[in-house]
Amino acid sequence: MKKKLIPTLCLLLLLGGITIGHAQQAAGSFLISGGMDLIRSDVRGIFQKAQIGAEINYFHLHHLSFSGGYEYNTEGPNQITGGLRFYPLEAAFIRARALVGNNADLGLGAGYTYNFTYRMRLEGMADYYVQNQTLGARITLAVLIR
């Protein structure tokens, strides 16, 4: 009985936080961001490879956004991205992105948003790229436009 009680309480608290939490962004707003991967598991030396990206997120709901972007790679093909973000907690998000082009891949990740102001944000995130079996950590600077 006790083994089932703790996970059930955690799930109820999480779901309650989703429904009563205050949104960081309103439905219909855009989040424009640009950043770079600080760490990647496929880099063999310092400054051997860089991946820089730009992304636009459209918030369909305050906790769900759809994104499109571009990834620039110094070692490998550049790619167009499309994906989504889900915010189960106010500042934390889960994301999935399809990287389209040569060496296509699927990126699954999670991140955290730190608000400098209502419109200016710093985001940190980690992604796992399924096809290449690579892990990356990224930092971005984002601006919210209503």
mmCIF file of N, CA and C in Angstrom, residues 40-110:
data_model
loop_
_atom_site.group_PDB
_atom_site.id
_atom_site.type_symbol
_atom_site.label_atom_id
_atom_site.label_comp_id
_atom_site.label_asym_id
_atom_site.label_seq_id
_atom_site.Cartn_x
_atom_site.Cartn_y
_atom_site.Cartn_z
ATOM 1 N N ARG A 40 29.254 18.300 -26.006
ATOM 2 C CA ARG A 40 28.690 17.222 -26.837
ATOM 3 C C ARG A 40 29.523 15.966 -26.621
ATOM 4 N N SER A 41 28.861 14.843 -26.600
ATOM 5 C CA SER A 41 29.583 13.594 -26.342
ATOM 6 C C SER A 41 30.369 13.089 -27.549
ATOM 7 N N ASP A 42 30.156 13.666 -28.735
ATOM 8 C CA ASP A 42 30.888 13.214 -29.920
ATOM 9 C C ASP A 42 32.086 14.101 -30.280
ATOM 10 N N VAL A 43 32.437 15.034 -29.433
ATOM 11 C CA VAL A 43 33.583 15.910 -29.676
ATOM 12 C C VAL A 43 34.825 15.289 -29.039
ATOM 13 N N ARG A 44 35.893 15.180 -29.831
ATOM 14 C CA ARG A 44 37.103 14.510 -29.350
ATOM 15 C C ARG A 44 38.143 15.474 -28.780
ATOM 16 N N GLY A 45 37.989 16.757 -29.037
ATOM 17 C CA GLY A 45 38.946 17.729 -28.538
ATOM 18 C C GLY A 45 38.300 19.094 -28.376
ATOM 19 N N ILE A 46 39.017 19.990 -27.740
ATOM 20 C CA ILE A 46 38.503 21.336 -27.506
ATOM 21 C C ILE A 46 38.428 22.084 -28.828
ATOM 22 N N PHE A 47 37.309 22.746 -29.073
ATOM 23 C CA PHE A 47 37.049 23.542 -30.277
ATOM 24 C C PHE A 47 37.154 22.728 -31.567
ATOM 25 N N GLN A 48 36.888 21.423 -31.499
ATOM 26 C CA GLN A 48 36.917 20.580 -32.688
ATOM 27 C C GLN A 48 35.609 20.634 -33.463
ATOM 28 N N LYS A 49 34.521 20.889 -32.761
ATOM 29 C CA LYS A 49 33.216 20.894 -33.398
ATOM 30 C C LYS A 49 32.296 21.857 -32.649
ATOM 31 N N ALA A 50 31.461 22.577 -33.394
ATOM 32 C CA ALA A 50 30.490 23.481 -32.766
ATOM 33 C C ALA A 50 29.146 23.302 -33.449
ATOM 34 N N GLN A 51 28.084 23.409 -32.669
ATOM 35 C CA GLN A 51 26.724 23.384 -33.193
ATOM 36 C C GLN A 51 25.996 24.588 -32.618
ATOM 37 N N ILE A 52 25.540 25.464 -33.510
ATOM 38 C CA ILE A 52 24.867 26.698 -33.135
ATOM 39 C C ILE A 52 23.469 26.667 -33.740
ATOM 40 N N GLY A 53 22.478 27.086 -32.993
ATOM 41 C CA GLY A 53 21.117 27.006 -33.499
ATOM 42 C C GLY A 53 20.290 28.240 -33.201
ATOM 43 N N ALA A 54 19.273 28.444 -34.022
ATOM 44 C CA ALA A 54 18.275 29.489 -33.821
ATOM 45 C C ALA A 54 16.914 28.822 -33.941
ATOM 46 N N GLU A 55 15.959 29.297 -33.125
ATOM 47 C CA GLU A 55 14.669 28.621 -33.070
ATOM 48 C C GLU A 55 13.559 29.622 -32.755
ATOM 49 N N ILE A 56 12.390 29.385 -33.317
ATOM 50 C CA ILE A 56 11.194 30.161 -33.004
ATOM 51 C C ILE A 56 10.150 29.189 -32.469
ATOM 52 N N ASN A 57 9.628 29.489 -31.288
ATOM 53 C CA ASN A 57 8.562 28.692 -30.693
ATOM 54 C C ASN A 57 7.270 29.491 -30.730
ATOM 55 N N TYR A 58 6.196 28.863 -31.178
ATOM 56 C CA TYR A 58 4.865 29.460 -31.140
ATOM 57 C C TYR A 58 4.073 28.739 -30.060
ATOM 58 N N PHE A 59 3.563 29.492 -29.080
ATOM 59 C CA PHE A 59 2.818 28.894 -27.983
ATOM 60 C C PHE A 59 1.349 28.749 -28.364
ATOM 61 N N HIS A 60 0.970 27.524 -28.658
ATOM 62 C CA HIS A 60 -0.426 27.210 -28.964
ATOM 63 C C HIS A 60 -1.264 27.312 -27.687
ATOM 64 N N LEU A 61 -0.734 26.799 -26.602
ATOM 65 C CA LEU A 61 -1.280 26.934 -25.254
ATOM 66 C C LEU A 61 -0.152 27.458 -24.383
ATOM 67 N N HIS A 62 -0.441 27.934 -23.176
ATOM 68 C CA HIS A 62 0.635 28.487 -22.355
ATOM 69 C C HIS A 62 1.672 27.442 -21.965
ATOM 70 N N HIS A 63 1.343 26.155 -22.038
ATOM 71 C CA HIS A 63 2.299 25.107 -21.658
ATOM 72 C C HIS A 63 2.690 24.208 -22.836
ATOM 73 N N LEU A 64 2.316 24.569 -24.078
ATOM 74 C CA LEU A 64 2.641 23.769 -25.259
ATOM 75 C C LEU A 64 3.038 24.681 -26.409
ATOM 76 N N SER A 65 4.227 24.453 -26.960
ATOM 77 C CA SER A 65 4.670 25.259 -28.100
ATOM 78 C C SER A 65 5.158 24.360 -29.228
ATOM 79 N N PHE A 66 5.070 24.889 -30.436
ATOM 80 C CA PHE A 66 5.584 24.240 -31.630
ATOM 81 C C PHE A 66 6.738 25.085 -32.144
ATOM 82 N N SER A 67 7.792 24.429 -32.631
ATOM 83 C CA SER A 67 8.991 25.183 -32.990
ATOM 84 C C SER A 67 9.490 24.851 -34.388
ATOM 85 N N GLY A 68 10.250 25.784 -34.913
ATOM 86 C CA GLY A 68 10.975 25.609 -36.158
ATOM 87 C C GLY A 68 12.300 26.321 -36.014
ATOM 88 N N GLY A 69 13.344 25.778 -36.632
ATOM 89 C CA GLY A 69 14.642 26.406 -36.466
ATOM 90 C C GLY A 69 15.675 25.940 -37.468
ATOM 91 N N TYR A 70 16.901 26.340 -37.218
ATOM 92 C CA TYR A 70 18.032 26.027 -38.091
ATOM 93 C C TYR A 70 19.244 25.720 -37.221
ATOM 94 N N GLU A 71 19.956 24.656 -37.559
ATOM 95 C CA GLU A 71 21.168 24.251 -36.843
ATOM 96 C C GLU A 71 22.371 24.381 -37.772
ATOM 97 N N TYR A 72 23.363 25.129 -37.337
ATOM 98 C CA TYR A 72 24.623 25.280 -38.080
ATOM 99 C C TYR A 72 25.673 24.411 -37.404
ATOM 100 N N ASN A 73 26.300 23.550 -38.195
ATOM 101 C CA ASN A 73 27.336 22.646 -37.686
ATOM 102 C C ASN A 73 28.656 22.919 -38.400
ATOM 103 N N THR A 74 29.725 23.062 -37.650
ATOM 104 C CA THR A 74 31.033 23.284 -38.272
ATOM 105 C C THR A 74 31.597 21.995 -38.862
ATOM 106 N N GLU A 75 31.231 20.855 -38.306
ATOM 107 C CA GLU A 75 31.689 19.548 -38.798
ATOM 108 C C GLU A 75 30.465 18.710 -39.137
ATOM 109 N N GLY A 76 29.948 18.844 -40.328
ATOM 110 C CA GLY A 76 28.764 18.083 -40.707
ATOM 111 C C GLY A 76 27.735 18.966 -41.369
ATOM 112 N N PRO A 77 26.625 18.357 -41.794
ATOM 113 C CA PRO A 77 25.611 19.117 -42.515
ATOM 114 C C PRO A 77 24.797 20.030 -41.597
ATOM 115 N N ASN A 78 24.374 21.156 -42.152
ATOM 116 C CA ASN A 78 23.436 22.035 -41.449
ATOM 117 C C ASN A 78 22.041 21.439 -41.600
ATOM 118 N N GLN A 79 21.158 21.731 -40.645
ATOM 119 C CA GLN A 79 19.845 21.094 -40.661
ATOM 120 C C GLN A 79 18.746 22.065 -40.284
ATOM 121 N N ILE A 80 17.551 21.795 -40.801
ATOM 122 C CA ILE A 80 16.332 22.499 -40.413
ATOM 123 C C ILE A 80 15.671 21.659 -39.334
ATOM 124 N N THR A 81 15.068 22.321 -38.336
ATOM 125 C CA THR A 81 14.445 21.583 -37.242
ATOM 126 C C THR A 81 12.965 21.922 -37.120
ATOM 127 N N GLY A 82 12.230 20.976 -36.600
ATOM 128 C CA GLY A 82 10.825 21.179 -36.272
ATOM 129 C C GLY A 82 10.518 20.355 -35.039
ATOM 130 N N GLY A 83 9.749 20.911 -34.127
ATOM 131 C CA GLY A 83 9.490 20.154 -32.915
ATOM 132 C C GLY A 83 8.447 20.780 -32.031
ATOM 133 N N LEU A 84 8.468 20.356 -30.767
ATOM 134 C CA LEU A 84 7.530 20.879 -29.787
ATOM 135 C C LEU A 84 8.155 20.881 -28.401
ATOM 136 N N ARG A 85 7.557 21.713 -27.545
ATOM 137 C CA ARG A 85 7.939 21.785 -26.131
ATOM 138 C C ARG A 85 6.678 21.645 -25.290
ATOM 139 N N PHE A 86 6.825 20.958 -24.171
ATOM 140 C CA PHE A 86 5.748 20.838 -23.196
ATOM 141 C C PHE A 86 6.304 21.267 -21.849
ATOM 142 N N TYR A 87 5.611 22.183 -21.180
ATOM 143 C CA TYR A 87 6.021 22.712 -19.888
ATOM 144 C C TYR A 87 5.175 22.076 -18.781
ATOM 145 N N PRO A 88 5.617 20.951 -18.185
ATOM 146 C CA PRO A 88 4.838 20.353 -17.100
ATOM 147 C C PRO A 88 4.904 21.187 -15.815
ATOM 148 N N LEU A 89 5.984 21.921 -15.645
ATOM 149 C CA LEU A 89 6.154 22.865 -14.542
ATOM 150 C C LEU A 89 6.456 24.218 -15.153
ATOM 151 N N GLU A 90 6.280 25.278 -14.405
ATOM 152 C CA GLU A 90 6.370 26.612 -14.981
ATOM 153 C C GLU A 90 7.699 26.892 -15.691
ATOM 154 N N ALA A 91 8.804 26.530 -15.104
ATOM 155 C CA ALA A 91 10.101 26.864 -15.690
ATOM 156 C C ALA A 91 10.779 25.690 -16.394
ATOM 157 N N ALA A 92 10.290 24.489 -16.204
ATOM 158 C CA ALA A 92 10.911 23.303 -16.794
ATOM 159 C C ALA A 92 10.121 22.842 -18.015
ATOM 160 N N PHE A 93 10.839 22.339 -19.018
ATOM 161 C CA PHE A 93 10.166 21.854 -20.219
ATOM 162 C C PHE A 93 10.802 20.565 -20.724
ATOM 163 N N ILE A 94 10.003 19.848 -21.487
ATOM 164 C CA ILE A 94 10.430 18.641 -22.191
ATOM 165 C C ILE A 94 10.291 18.963 -23.665
ATOM 166 N N ARG A 95 11.254 18.542 -24.466
ATOM 167 C CA ARG A 95 11.158 18.874 -25.881
ATOM 168 C C ARG A 95 11.529 17.702 -26.769
ATOM 169 N N ALA A 96 11.031 17.748 -27.994
ATOM 170 C CA ALA A 96 11.363 16.774 -29.033
ATOM 171 C C ALA A 96 11.530 17.562 -30.320
ATOM 172 N N ARG A 97 12.600 17.247 -31.049
ATOM 173 C CA ARG A 97 12.869 17.958 -32.309
ATOM 174 C C ARG A 97 13.296 16.969 -33.374
ATOM 175 N N ALA A 98 12.793 17.167 -34.573
ATOM 176 C CA ALA A 98 13.259 16.415 -35.730
ATOM 177 C C ALA A 98 14.267 17.300 -36.456
ATOM 178 N N LEU A 99 15.454 16.752 -36.726
ATOM 179 C CA LEU A 99 16.474 17.468 -37.480
ATOM 180 C C LEU A 99 16.433 16.912 -38.901
ATOM 181 N N VAL A 100 16.053 17.748 -39.862
ATOM 182 C CA VAL A 100 15.809 17.324 -41.230
ATOM 183 C C VAL A 100 16.981 17.734 -42.109
ATOM 184 N N GLY A 101 17.350 16.873 -43.037
ATOM 185 C CA GLY A 101 18.452 17.131 -43.947
ATOM 186 C C GLY A 101 19.388 15.939 -43.968
ATOM 187 N N ASN A 102 20.592 16.132 -44.485
ATOM 188 C CA ASN A 102 21.584 15.062 -44.446
ATOM 189 C C ASN A 102 21.877 14.712 -42.995
ATOM 190 N N ASN A 103 22.022 13.444 -42.712
ATOM 191 C CA ASN A 103 22.270 12.979 -41.342
ATOM 192 C C ASN A 103 21.098 13.342 -40.427
ATOM 193 N N ALA A 104 19.859 13.113 -40.905
ATOM 194 C CA ALA A 104 18.645 13.427 -40.149
ATOM 195 C C ALA A 104 18.647 12.691 -38.812
ATOM 196 N N ASP A 105 18.009 13.303 -37.822
ATOM 197 C CA ASP A 105 18.031 12.741 -36.472
ATOM 198 C C ASP A 105 16.793 13.186 -35.706
ATOM 199 N N LEU A 106 16.606 12.598 -34.543
ATOM 200 C CA LEU A 106 15.547 12.969 -33.624
ATOM 201 C C LEU A 106 16.189 13.335 -32.302
ATOM 202 N N GLY A 107 15.930 14.540 -31.821
ATOM 203 C CA GLY A 107 16.481 14.994 -30.544
ATOM 204 C C GLY A 107 15.396 15.008 -29.475
ATOM 205 N N LEU A 108 15.671 14.343 -28.362
ATOM 206 C CA LEU A 108 14.758 14.311 -27.216
ATOM 207 C C LEU A 108 15.475 14.947 -26.046
ATOM 208 N N GLY A 109 14.810 15.860 -25.350
ATOM 209 C CA GLY A 109 15.523 16.539 -24.281
ATOM 210 C C GLY A 109 14.622 17.203 -23.261
ATOM 211 N N ALA A 110 15.282 17.866 -22.334
ATOM 212 C CA ALA A 110 14.606 18.608 -21.274
ATOM 213 C C ALA A 110 15.429 19.844 -20.975
#
